[in-house]
Amino acid sequence: MVPSSQLDFSLQPLLEQLNQDELSKFKSLLRTLSPKDELQHIPQTEVDKADGKQLAKILTKHCTNYWVEMVTIQIFDKMNRRDLSKRVKDELRSKQDKYRSILKKTFWQIWKKNFSEASDDVHVVTHRYERLIPFYNPTVLAAPFPYTVVLHGPAGVGKTTLAKKVMLDWTQDNLPETLSSAFYLSCKELNHKGACTFVELMSKNWPGLQEAGPEILAQAEKVLIIIDGFDELRVPPSMGSLIHDICGDWNKQKPVPVLLGSLLKRKMLPKATLLVTTRPGALRELRLLLEQPLLVEIEGLSELDRREYFLKYFREEGQALRAFGLMKSNPALFHMGSAPAVCWVVCTCLELQMEKGEDPAPTCQTTTSLFLRFLCCQFTPAPGRCPSQCLAAPVKALCVLAAEGLWTRASVFDGEDLGRLGVEESDLRPFVDKNVVQKDRDCGGCYSFLHLSVQQLLAAMSYVLGRGEEGDGESHRQDVGDIQKLLSKEERLKNPNLTHVVYFLFGLLNEQRARELEATFGCRVSMGIKQELLKSKSGGNKPLCSMMDMKEVVYCLYESQEEQLVKDAMVHVKEMTLHLKNQMDIVYSSFCLKHCQNLQKISLQVEKRIFLDNDTVSEWVQRSQNDQHMLPFWMDLSMFGSNKNLIVLNICSFLSTPSVRILCEKASATCNLPKVVLKNISPADAYQNLCIIFGGHKTLTHLTLQGNDQNDMLPPFCEVLRHPKCNLQYLRLVSCSANAQQWVDLSSSLENNQSLTCLNLTANELLDEGAHLLYMTLRHRKWFLQRLLENCHLTEAYCKELSSALIVNQKLTHLCLAKNALGNHGVKLLCEGLSYPECQLQALVLWGCAITITPFSCVDLSSALSCNQNLVTLDLGQNSLGYSGVKMVCDALKLENCPLQTLRLKIDKPDARIQKLLKEVKESNPHQTIERDNQDPTNNRPSHDFIF
């Protein structure tokens, strides 16, 4: 152990107060209480001869600080010199209080300086969430393991505020007494720190920590460590990840990310209590480092808090409520308003417009329009005056700094960073005065942006402001990715903050906004970047979908509010899948869909609670207002029906009665769809209304209805079949809940229909009477029907009637009975019909029909194969035939007149005899294909491709 050069208390005066007998007893107890390796390097005679002054020097020179402190107190207690023991404790407590005093002063200054103006909002957020931190809440019992608490949430919602409040409360003894030491580590501040030891990392505000380190390590369960802004921690590419080179040595120099990774992995201070803050984008990476973390989501200001904020900001209630309503009309902007800084931006911007008599509504249409208007209105030149040229260079430099910061995960910059771009700190003064840039709370001499969204907007501006001009800072952009890299999914997965830069970049492509930007700062806006954004469409590829998913594409194009850009970007998009999870998705999608003129297939899924459904009475009024707000956007979204190129519509949605009515109106007026899929749609009458509309068009040839728990699917479909214009050829009914009478009505409708050729009744429980009537219809109608009766709870009892249908119906060519428990006897009955020369069946699926090894079942099947001259495909997958069953089937395949071309079998285990049989079949008829079905039946499906 490393000896201490200075104790945290005065040992010499205490030892000098002992008489000779007491000093001898002290030396004796010293030997008794010390570990073997603590005093072994000190000669016993030197200790025995030493007086009080000399003994103090010996212990100070040769022993560690924390051991001397601990053993001195113990010896004085054993000697019954509690007066001296108390003096030691008082001096040590004074040292601890000195550290607390330093931190208290530091954090109280930060608190007073940065949060006094918004104290109400701060206290609302901190009070709401501090009770969720277990070691903060006195009503929560202590856990048997050290806590790791993660505060996660978007930028500016109060994570850092709450973390600093915890630290401040510790300095004021408002935390449990079990936490005797506390440390605050700011990741954005540590990004500027080079390699160091763990003790050096922790000792910024605690002088002498290196001496006390072993003591703290020995009592790690009493230590609280706050790691603030994990998402801002910069990990060098060479390290790969934070688990690289994990270290447990306090005194070994390592890069800061390695030390923090070691702490989070509990290689360092494994028993310490940890409190970590992060934004959502880094949460996944953080969770990989932690064991059993307690996640606390910080949502910031609630809707009621935001409303109160607006009422306090504006002098007139009417203006406040109008401004609040405008922010709420933009779901994305309203979500961002959980951060007080965003509320301030919105209020500041809209207040200025209202004072000028301007209409503030267009400003809130997109997030780009709001934040750009905020930025520009701070520097708008007086009427008739040109923009100030002195702002051009600083704003470009600020944009480059914003972009560099986002690409390198940094939110602060200093005078040196400005110097690299040839900008003086004085040039930055206008942006500081207008609160666009602020002096950073944690880093002295550094600056940070008002909010992450402001930094993202400025970063997007760096791609369009004066690109290619001399002195525009291109030489300083080595850390900033180009447009194609910015659009890359891989880059945005690694750095989620780049996604909103993309949104803002598309928003800046709006010509009106570009002119506003030029008029404010006197910088030329390069609109040529449009082609650079769209150039990935060359060669016929999808324009943007190849580099981002459809949801992101829709968001980007909505931000632009440029119809021609949408048309150019979506010109090659022929298929689109939209999963609408919230109102924001509907608003954005509605703008883009009406401009997708070449769209051929669309799948639309609307989540529950976007539209009014079965809410309680207390919720109904508010939800009804939301419904009315969303209906105009839904109307625009439903315009896809006017697209003459659209051939497939797939809807799986929780709708409302008004939204269904709008969809029906649009479809009735313009729809020419040939294929429609309706899955699990609510409300109850949605199937009926949609079937009536779609069924009345001759163009509709394919219809899929997938049901719910209500008996509401078959009646509207029967209306479709009976419609004089019905040209339906393919019907798929999945999971229908129907009663016996409804199956009767379906059979009657099928008899009178002249167009239907293909019927799929997947996963329906056919009742006895319903099954009987369907088979009778099949027997007596002269139609070309391809039937799929998969998993319909059919049994061998109906195989006799089905066998008769194979003989009578000369046009039945494809039959799938997969996943029906027909058994051996049921298959025997089917084989009777299959053996008749009149049977025209070409494809038969008996996948998973409980066929087993019996002498007669496979003999009958083999005989039927020998007699039938039309069957070319047979699927016997998931049936355990064994060697004898496979042999009988293969013997039939070897016959010269056997037409079978494709056979699917389940082979339970490797069998040399079966391998030989299959080889012989292949040699006798090289054109035959035998597929092996050896997979788990729960993960495997029958081969339906030959049917539909």
Short mmCIF file of C-alpha atoms in Angstrom, two decimals, residues 72-504:
data_model
loop_
_atom_site.label_atom_id
_atom_site.label_comp_id
_atom_site.label_asym_id
_atom_site.label_seq_id
_atom_site.Cartn_x
_atom_site.Cartn_y
_atom_site.Cartn_z
CA THR A 72 -6.42 5.19 15.94
CA ILE A 73 -10.13 5.47 16.71
CA GLN A 74 -10.33 1.78 17.62
CA ILE A 75 -7.32 1.95 19.97
CA PHE A 76 -8.54 5.07 21.76
CA ASP A 77 -11.93 3.40 22.27
CA LYS A 78 -10.29 0.26 23.72
CA MET A 79 -8.15 2.42 26.01
CA ASN A 80 -11.32 4.16 27.17
CA ARG A 81 -9.94 7.50 25.95
CA ARG A 82 -13.21 8.45 24.28
CA ASP A 83 -12.27 12.11 24.51
CA LEU A 84 -9.37 11.53 22.13
CA SER A 85 -11.49 9.25 19.93
CA LYS A 86 -14.10 12.01 19.67
CA ARG A 87 -11.46 14.55 18.62
CA VAL A 88 -10.33 12.25 15.78
CA LYS A 89 -13.93 11.75 14.60
CA ASP A 90 -14.65 15.48 14.78
CA GLU A 91 -11.60 16.33 12.69
CA LEU A 92 -12.47 13.66 10.10
CA ARG A 93 -16.08 14.87 9.99
CA SER A 94 -14.80 18.37 9.44
CA LYS A 95 -12.84 17.11 6.45
CA GLN A 96 -15.96 15.45 5.05
CA ASP A 97 -17.96 18.61 5.70
CA LYS A 98 -15.34 20.58 3.79
CA TYR A 99 -15.95 18.39 0.73
CA ARG A 100 -19.69 18.72 1.19
CA SER A 101 -19.26 22.48 1.49
CA ILE A 102 -17.35 22.64 -1.80
CA LEU A 103 -20.03 20.62 -3.58
CA LYS A 104 -22.87 22.46 -1.89
CA LYS A 105 -21.47 25.79 -3.03
CA THR A 106 -20.88 24.47 -6.55
CA PHE A 107 -24.33 22.94 -7.03
CA TRP A 108 -26.20 25.70 -5.23
CA GLN A 109 -24.59 28.26 -7.57
CA ILE A 110 -25.55 26.16 -10.58
CA TRP A 111 -29.08 25.76 -9.25
CA LYS A 112 -29.52 29.43 -8.42
CA LYS A 113 -27.96 30.69 -11.64
CA ASN A 114 -29.63 28.42 -14.15
CA PHE A 115 -32.98 27.44 -12.67
CA SER A 116 -34.23 30.40 -10.64
CA GLU A 117 -36.31 31.87 -13.50
CA ALA A 118 -38.06 28.60 -14.24
CA SER A 119 -38.17 27.37 -10.66
CA ASP A 120 -41.84 26.41 -10.80
CA ASP A 121 -41.33 24.17 -13.82
CA VAL A 122 -38.15 22.71 -12.38
CA HIS A 123 -39.75 21.86 -9.06
CA VAL A 124 -42.78 20.34 -10.81
CA VAL A 125 -40.54 17.93 -12.74
CA THR A 126 -38.09 17.12 -9.94
CA HIS A 127 -40.78 16.58 -7.32
CA ARG A 128 -42.76 14.32 -9.66
CA TYR A 129 -39.88 11.99 -10.43
CA GLU A 130 -37.62 12.07 -7.36
CA ARG A 131 -40.06 9.79 -5.54
CA LEU A 132 -39.44 7.14 -8.21
CA ILE A 133 -35.74 6.93 -7.29
CA PRO A 134 -35.63 4.21 -4.60
CA PHE A 135 -32.64 5.45 -2.59
CA TYR A 136 -34.24 8.93 -2.65
CA ASN A 137 -37.59 7.76 -1.31
CA PRO A 138 -37.59 7.04 2.46
CA THR A 139 -40.69 4.82 2.14
CA VAL A 140 -38.81 2.32 -0.05
CA LEU A 141 -37.04 -0.47 1.81
CA ALA A 142 -33.34 -0.95 1.13
CA ALA A 143 -32.56 -3.56 -1.52
CA PRO A 144 -30.15 -6.48 -0.96
CA PHE A 145 -28.15 -5.33 -3.98
CA PRO A 146 -26.71 -1.94 -5.04
CA TYR A 147 -29.08 0.20 -7.06
CA THR A 148 -28.44 1.18 -10.66
CA VAL A 149 -31.04 3.79 -11.59
CA VAL A 150 -31.30 5.08 -15.17
CA LEU A 151 -33.17 8.32 -15.86
CA HIS A 152 -34.01 8.32 -19.58
CA GLY A 153 -35.97 10.73 -21.74
CA PRO A 154 -35.64 13.20 -24.63
CA ALA A 155 -33.47 16.29 -24.52
CA GLY A 156 -34.38 19.09 -22.14
CA VAL A 157 -37.06 17.32 -20.08
CA GLY A 158 -35.23 17.54 -16.74
CA LYS A 159 -32.87 14.55 -16.43
CA THR A 160 -29.80 16.64 -15.63
CA THR A 161 -31.89 18.94 -13.44
CA LEU A 162 -33.07 16.00 -11.37
CA ALA A 163 -29.54 14.53 -11.17
CA LYS A 164 -28.15 17.83 -9.87
CA LYS A 165 -31.06 18.13 -7.44
CA VAL A 166 -30.09 14.71 -6.04
CA MET A 167 -26.51 15.92 -5.64
CA LEU A 168 -27.67 19.16 -4.01
CA ASP A 169 -29.87 17.23 -1.58
CA TRP A 170 -26.91 15.04 -0.64
CA THR A 171 -24.87 18.13 0.28
CA GLN A 172 -27.76 19.26 2.50
CA ASP A 173 -28.06 15.82 4.17
CA ASN A 174 -31.47 15.18 2.59
CA LEU A 175 -30.48 11.73 1.34
CA PRO A 176 -30.23 8.59 3.50
CA GLU A 177 -27.30 8.56 5.91
CA THR A 178 -26.05 5.35 4.32
CA LEU A 179 -24.69 7.43 1.40
CA SER A 180 -21.66 9.07 2.97
CA SER A 181 -19.89 10.03 -0.28
CA ALA A 182 -21.28 11.33 -3.58
CA PHE A 183 -19.68 12.15 -6.93
CA TYR A 184 -21.05 13.93 -10.00
CA LEU A 185 -19.55 13.12 -13.41
CA SER A 186 -20.66 15.08 -16.49
CA CYS A 187 -19.93 13.12 -19.66
CA LYS A 188 -19.87 16.17 -21.90
CA GLU A 189 -17.29 17.72 -19.56
CA LEU A 190 -15.25 14.50 -19.42
CA ASN A 191 -15.03 14.41 -23.23
CA HIS A 192 -12.28 17.03 -22.87
CA LYS A 193 -10.29 14.95 -20.37
CA GLY A 194 -7.44 12.69 -21.45
CA ALA A 195 -6.37 9.36 -20.04
CA CYS A 196 -6.24 9.28 -16.25
CA THR A 197 -6.61 6.98 -13.26
CA PHE A 198 -9.98 6.26 -11.70
CA VAL A 199 -9.00 8.23 -8.60
CA GLU A 200 -8.06 11.24 -10.73
CA LEU A 201 -11.38 10.94 -12.54
CA MET A 202 -13.32 11.11 -9.29
CA SER A 203 -11.27 13.73 -7.45
CA LYS A 204 -12.13 16.95 -9.27
CA ASN A 205 -13.95 18.44 -6.27
CA TRP A 206 -12.38 16.32 -3.56
CA PRO A 207 -8.69 17.16 -2.91
CA GLY A 208 -6.83 14.30 -1.29
CA LEU A 209 -9.17 11.67 -2.68
CA GLN A 210 -6.18 9.63 -3.80
CA GLU A 211 -5.25 9.15 -0.16
CA ALA A 212 -8.80 8.31 0.87
CA GLY A 213 -9.41 6.10 -2.16
CA PRO A 214 -8.79 2.73 -0.47
CA GLU A 215 -11.08 3.71 2.39
CA ILE A 216 -13.87 4.60 -0.02
CA LEU A 217 -13.27 1.39 -1.93
CA ALA A 218 -13.64 -0.56 1.28
CA GLN A 219 -16.99 1.16 1.93
CA ALA A 220 -18.32 1.32 -1.63
CA GLU A 221 -21.85 0.54 -0.44
CA LYS A 222 -21.90 4.10 1.02
CA VAL A 223 -20.92 5.76 -2.27
CA LEU A 224 -23.32 7.44 -4.74
CA ILE A 225 -22.00 8.16 -8.25
CA ILE A 226 -24.01 10.20 -10.75
CA ILE A 227 -23.08 9.82 -14.42
CA ASP A 228 -24.88 12.58 -16.30
CA GLY A 229 -25.37 12.56 -20.09
CA PHE A 230 -24.23 9.03 -21.00
CA ASP A 231 -25.49 9.63 -24.55
CA GLU A 232 -22.94 12.46 -24.95
CA LEU A 233 -19.92 10.31 -24.05
CA ARG A 234 -17.58 10.13 -27.03
CA VAL A 235 -16.06 6.69 -27.53
CA PRO A 236 -13.10 6.68 -29.96
CA PRO A 237 -13.68 4.39 -32.98
CA SER A 238 -10.53 2.45 -32.09
CA MET A 239 -12.14 1.32 -28.82
CA GLY A 240 -15.17 -0.22 -30.50
CA SER A 241 -17.35 -0.15 -27.38
CA LEU A 242 -17.29 0.67 -23.68
CA ILE A 243 -16.62 -2.95 -22.73
CA HIS A 244 -13.22 -2.72 -24.39
CA ASP A 245 -10.32 -3.14 -21.97
CA ILE A 246 -12.42 -3.19 -18.79
CA CYS A 247 -10.24 -2.25 -15.81
CA GLY A 248 -10.47 -2.73 -12.04
CA ASP A 249 -7.27 -0.97 -10.97
CA TRP A 250 -7.80 2.43 -9.30
CA ASN A 251 -4.30 3.65 -10.08
CA LYS A 252 -3.96 2.53 -13.71
CA GLN A 253 -4.27 5.18 -16.40
CA LYS A 254 -7.03 4.49 -18.92
CA PRO A 255 -9.17 6.54 -21.33
CA VAL A 256 -12.23 8.01 -19.62
CA PRO A 257 -14.73 5.82 -21.57
CA VAL A 258 -12.89 2.71 -20.34
CA LEU A 259 -13.07 3.90 -16.73
CA LEU A 260 -16.77 4.71 -17.01
CA GLY A 261 -17.45 1.38 -18.73
CA SER A 262 -15.62 -0.37 -15.87
CA LEU A 263 -17.76 1.49 -13.37
CA LEU A 264 -21.01 0.66 -15.17
CA LYS A 265 -19.98 -2.99 -15.52
CA ARG A 266 -19.24 -2.88 -11.75
CA LYS A 267 -15.65 -3.90 -12.20
CA MET A 268 -14.88 -0.70 -10.32
CA LEU A 269 -16.77 0.00 -7.05
CA PRO A 270 -19.14 -2.97 -7.50
CA LYS A 271 -21.21 -2.08 -4.42
CA ALA A 272 -21.70 1.63 -5.21
CA THR A 273 -25.10 3.17 -5.95
CA LEU A 274 -25.25 4.46 -9.53
CA LEU A 275 -27.54 7.09 -11.04
CA VAL A 276 -27.20 7.49 -14.84
CA THR A 277 -28.99 9.89 -17.19
CA THR A 278 -29.32 9.34 -20.93
CA ARG A 279 -31.42 10.13 -23.96
CA PRO A 280 -33.42 7.27 -25.55
CA GLY A 281 -31.02 6.83 -28.47
CA ALA A 282 -28.22 5.54 -26.19
CA LEU A 283 -30.44 3.49 -23.88
CA ARG A 284 -29.88 0.22 -25.71
CA GLU A 285 -26.09 0.58 -25.57
CA LEU A 286 -26.30 1.50 -21.89
CA ARG A 287 -28.44 -1.51 -20.99
CA LEU A 288 -25.80 -3.82 -22.46
CA LEU A 289 -23.43 -2.58 -19.75
CA LEU A 290 -25.79 -2.81 -16.77
CA GLU A 291 -27.18 -5.62 -14.68
CA GLN A 292 -30.76 -5.27 -13.41
CA PRO A 293 -31.08 -1.51 -13.95
CA LEU A 294 -34.15 0.34 -12.71
CA LEU A 295 -35.39 2.44 -15.64
CA VAL A 296 -37.21 5.67 -14.83
CA GLU A 297 -38.64 7.50 -17.84
CA ILE A 298 -38.54 11.28 -17.45
CA GLU A 299 -41.35 12.68 -19.60
CA GLY A 300 -40.90 16.33 -18.62
CA LEU A 301 -43.87 18.67 -18.63
CA SER A 302 -47.28 17.01 -18.82
CA GLU A 303 -50.01 18.39 -21.09
CA LEU A 304 -51.46 20.27 -18.13
CA ASP A 305 -48.00 21.64 -17.24
CA ARG A 306 -47.54 22.89 -20.79
CA ARG A 307 -50.92 24.58 -20.78
CA GLU A 308 -50.05 26.31 -17.49
CA TYR A 309 -46.71 27.41 -18.98
CA PHE A 310 -48.49 29.15 -21.87
CA LEU A 311 -51.01 30.81 -19.55
CA LYS A 312 -48.16 32.22 -17.44
CA TYR A 313 -46.12 33.37 -20.43
CA PHE A 314 -48.82 35.30 -22.30
CA ARG A 315 -50.47 38.34 -20.79
CA GLU A 316 -53.83 37.53 -22.40
CA GLU A 317 -55.53 34.18 -21.81
CA GLY A 318 -56.98 34.15 -25.33
CA GLN A 319 -53.53 34.44 -26.91
CA ALA A 320 -52.15 31.78 -24.57
CA LEU A 321 -54.89 29.27 -25.42
CA ARG A 322 -54.61 29.97 -29.14
CA ALA A 323 -50.83 29.48 -29.07
CA PHE A 324 -51.23 26.31 -27.02
CA GLY A 325 -53.83 25.00 -29.46
CA LEU A 326 -51.54 25.66 -32.41
CA MET A 327 -48.69 23.76 -30.81
CA LYS A 328 -51.06 20.90 -29.99
CA SER A 329 -52.25 20.78 -33.61
CA ASN A 330 -48.77 19.58 -34.59
CA PRO A 331 -48.32 16.23 -32.76
CA ALA A 332 -44.53 16.22 -33.25
CA LEU A 333 -44.13 19.75 -31.94
CA PHE A 334 -46.47 19.10 -29.04
CA HIS A 335 -44.45 16.02 -28.07
CA MET A 336 -41.26 18.11 -28.10
CA GLY A 337 -43.02 20.61 -25.85
CA SER A 338 -42.43 18.34 -22.87
CA ALA A 339 -39.13 20.23 -22.67
CA PRO A 340 -39.55 23.70 -21.08
CA ALA A 341 -37.04 25.18 -23.54
CA VAL A 342 -39.23 24.17 -26.49
CA CYS A 343 -42.28 25.74 -24.82
CA TRP A 344 -40.25 28.94 -24.46
CA VAL A 345 -39.28 28.84 -28.16
CA VAL A 346 -42.89 28.36 -29.24
CA CYS A 347 -44.21 31.09 -26.95
CA THR A 348 -41.48 33.55 -27.97
CA CYS A 349 -42.03 32.94 -31.66
CA LEU A 350 -45.84 33.03 -31.67
CA GLU A 351 -45.98 36.07 -29.38
CA LEU A 352 -43.87 38.09 -31.83
CA GLN A 353 -46.13 37.10 -34.71
CA MET A 354 -49.29 37.97 -32.80
CA GLU A 355 -47.86 41.36 -31.87
CA LYS A 356 -47.22 42.06 -35.56
CA GLY A 357 -50.74 40.99 -36.48
CA GLU A 358 -49.47 37.96 -38.47
CA ASP A 359 -51.27 34.61 -38.64
CA PRO A 360 -49.21 32.19 -36.49
CA ALA A 361 -50.96 29.04 -37.75
CA PRO A 362 -48.61 28.28 -40.70
CA THR A 363 -45.63 28.57 -38.34
CA CYS A 364 -46.76 25.53 -36.36
CA GLN A 365 -47.42 23.40 -39.45
CA THR A 366 -44.01 21.73 -39.21
CA THR A 367 -41.20 21.69 -36.67
CA THR A 368 -38.86 23.22 -39.26
CA SER A 369 -41.15 26.19 -39.87
CA LEU A 370 -41.45 26.83 -36.11
CA PHE A 371 -37.76 26.63 -35.22
CA LEU A 372 -36.65 28.47 -38.35
CA ARG A 373 -39.15 31.25 -37.68
CA PHE A 374 -37.89 31.47 -34.09
CA LEU A 375 -34.30 31.77 -35.31
CA CYS A 376 -35.07 34.30 -38.01
CA CYS A 377 -37.41 36.49 -35.97
CA GLN A 378 -34.58 37.08 -33.47
CA PHE A 379 -32.52 38.74 -36.24
CA THR A 380 -35.12 40.10 -38.66
CA PRO A 381 -33.78 43.33 -40.21
CA ALA A 382 -35.88 46.45 -39.95
CA PRO A 383 -38.32 47.10 -42.83
CA GLY A 384 -36.50 48.42 -45.88
CA ARG A 385 -33.07 47.46 -44.55
CA CYS A 386 -30.79 44.75 -45.92
CA PRO A 387 -29.76 41.80 -43.77
CA SER A 388 -26.71 42.41 -41.60
CA GLN A 389 -23.63 41.06 -43.37
CA CYS A 390 -21.86 40.72 -40.03
CA LEU A 391 -24.12 37.76 -39.21
CA ALA A 392 -23.23 35.72 -42.30
CA ALA A 393 -19.84 34.41 -41.13
CA PRO A 394 -20.87 33.73 -37.49
CA VAL A 395 -24.04 31.88 -38.47
CA LYS A 396 -22.11 29.67 -40.91
CA ALA A 397 -19.51 28.93 -38.23
CA LEU A 398 -22.25 28.20 -35.73
CA CYS A 399 -23.87 25.80 -38.20
CA VAL A 400 -20.58 23.96 -38.76
CA LEU A 401 -20.03 23.72 -34.99
CA ALA A 402 -23.55 22.37 -34.56
CA ALA A 403 -22.96 19.74 -37.25
CA GLU A 404 -19.54 18.77 -35.88
CA GLY A 405 -21.06 18.45 -32.41
CA LEU A 406 -23.85 16.14 -33.56
CA TRP A 407 -21.52 13.93 -35.59
CA THR A 408 -19.05 13.70 -32.68
CA ARG A 409 -21.74 13.61 -29.94
CA ALA A 410 -20.76 16.94 -28.42
CA SER A 411 -23.14 19.69 -27.38
CA VAL A 412 -20.60 22.26 -26.12
CA PHE A 413 -17.88 24.30 -27.81
CA ASP A 414 -15.37 26.89 -26.67
CA GLY A 415 -13.35 29.81 -27.97
CA GLU A 416 -10.76 27.48 -29.46
CA ASP A 417 -13.46 25.83 -31.58
CA LEU A 418 -14.56 29.24 -32.83
CA GLY A 419 -10.94 30.17 -33.56
CA ARG A 420 -10.57 27.19 -35.88
CA LEU A 421 -13.31 28.70 -38.02
CA GLY A 422 -11.92 32.24 -37.87
CA VAL A 423 -14.71 33.58 -35.65
CA GLU A 424 -14.17 35.67 -32.54
CA GLU A 425 -16.19 35.07 -29.39
CA SER A 426 -17.48 38.63 -29.73
CA ASP A 427 -19.06 37.66 -33.07
CA LEU A 428 -21.13 35.14 -31.14
CA ARG A 429 -22.59 37.79 -28.85
CA PRO A 430 -25.81 38.36 -30.89
CA PHE A 431 -26.67 34.65 -30.62
CA VAL A 432 -25.93 34.63 -26.89
CA ASP A 433 -28.04 37.76 -26.35
CA LYS A 434 -30.96 36.12 -28.15
CA ASN A 435 -30.64 32.87 -26.16
CA VAL A 436 -29.92 30.79 -29.27
CA VAL A 437 -26.58 29.97 -27.66
CA GLN A 438 -25.99 29.91 -23.90
CA LYS A 439 -22.93 29.85 -21.68
CA ASP A 440 -22.70 26.26 -20.60
CA ARG A 441 -23.76 25.45 -17.05
CA ASP A 442 -21.02 22.91 -16.37
CA CYS A 443 -18.02 23.86 -18.50
CA GLY A 444 -16.44 27.24 -17.79
CA GLY A 445 -15.65 29.26 -20.90
CA CYS A 446 -17.83 26.96 -23.01
CA TYR A 447 -21.10 27.46 -24.88
CA SER A 448 -24.03 25.19 -25.62
CA PHE A 449 -27.20 25.46 -27.68
CA LEU A 450 -30.56 26.40 -26.22
CA HIS A 451 -31.95 22.95 -27.00
CA LEU A 452 -30.94 19.90 -29.01
CA SER A 453 -33.54 20.82 -31.68
CA VAL A 454 -31.87 24.20 -32.22
CA GLN A 455 -28.52 22.46 -32.69
CA GLN A 456 -30.13 19.99 -35.14
CA LEU A 457 -31.67 22.83 -37.18
CA LEU A 458 -28.33 24.67 -37.36
CA ALA A 459 -26.60 21.42 -38.34
CA ALA A 460 -29.11 20.98 -41.19
CA MET A 461 -28.45 24.58 -42.26
CA SER A 462 -24.75 23.75 -42.61
CA TYR A 463 -25.65 21.58 -45.61
CA VAL A 464 -27.48 24.36 -47.49
CA LEU A 465 -25.83 27.67 -46.52
CA GLY A 466 -23.32 28.86 -49.11
CA ARG A 467 -21.92 25.41 -49.89
CA GLY A 468 -18.82 25.57 -52.03
CA GLU A 469 -18.18 29.26 -51.41
CA GLU A 470 -14.66 30.30 -50.49
CA GLY A 471 -14.19 30.42 -46.76
CA ASP A 472 -17.37 28.56 -45.96
CA GLY A 473 -15.56 26.23 -43.60
CA GLU A 474 -15.35 23.17 -45.86
CA SER A 475 -11.80 22.51 -44.63
CA HIS A 476 -13.13 22.14 -41.11
CA ARG A 477 -15.81 19.60 -41.99
CA GLN A 478 -13.68 16.46 -41.66
CA ASP A 479 -15.85 15.23 -38.78
CA VAL A 480 -19.11 15.97 -40.63
CA GLY A 481 -20.59 13.30 -42.91
CA ASP A 482 -21.85 14.14 -46.39
CA ILE A 483 -25.47 13.89 -47.52
CA GLN A 484 -25.37 10.20 -48.41
CA LYS A 485 -23.76 9.37 -45.07
CA LEU A 486 -26.38 11.45 -43.28
CA LEU A 487 -29.14 9.43 -44.97
CA SER A 488 -27.44 6.13 -44.13
CA LYS A 489 -29.46 3.87 -41.81
CA GLU A 490 -26.24 2.58 -40.28
CA GLU A 491 -25.05 6.05 -39.30
CA ARG A 492 -28.42 7.05 -37.84
CA LEU A 493 -28.64 3.84 -35.85
CA LYS A 494 -25.25 4.62 -34.32
CA ASN A 495 -26.20 8.25 -33.76
CA PRO A 496 -30.02 8.70 -33.48
CA ASN A 497 -29.67 12.49 -33.11
CA LEU A 498 -28.85 12.66 -36.83
CA THR A 499 -32.39 11.58 -37.77
CA HIS A 500 -33.92 14.95 -36.89
CA VAL A 501 -31.12 16.69 -38.82
CA VAL A 502 -32.46 14.86 -41.88
CA TYR A 503 -36.01 16.04 -41.11
CA PHE A 504 -34.84 19.65 -40.75
#
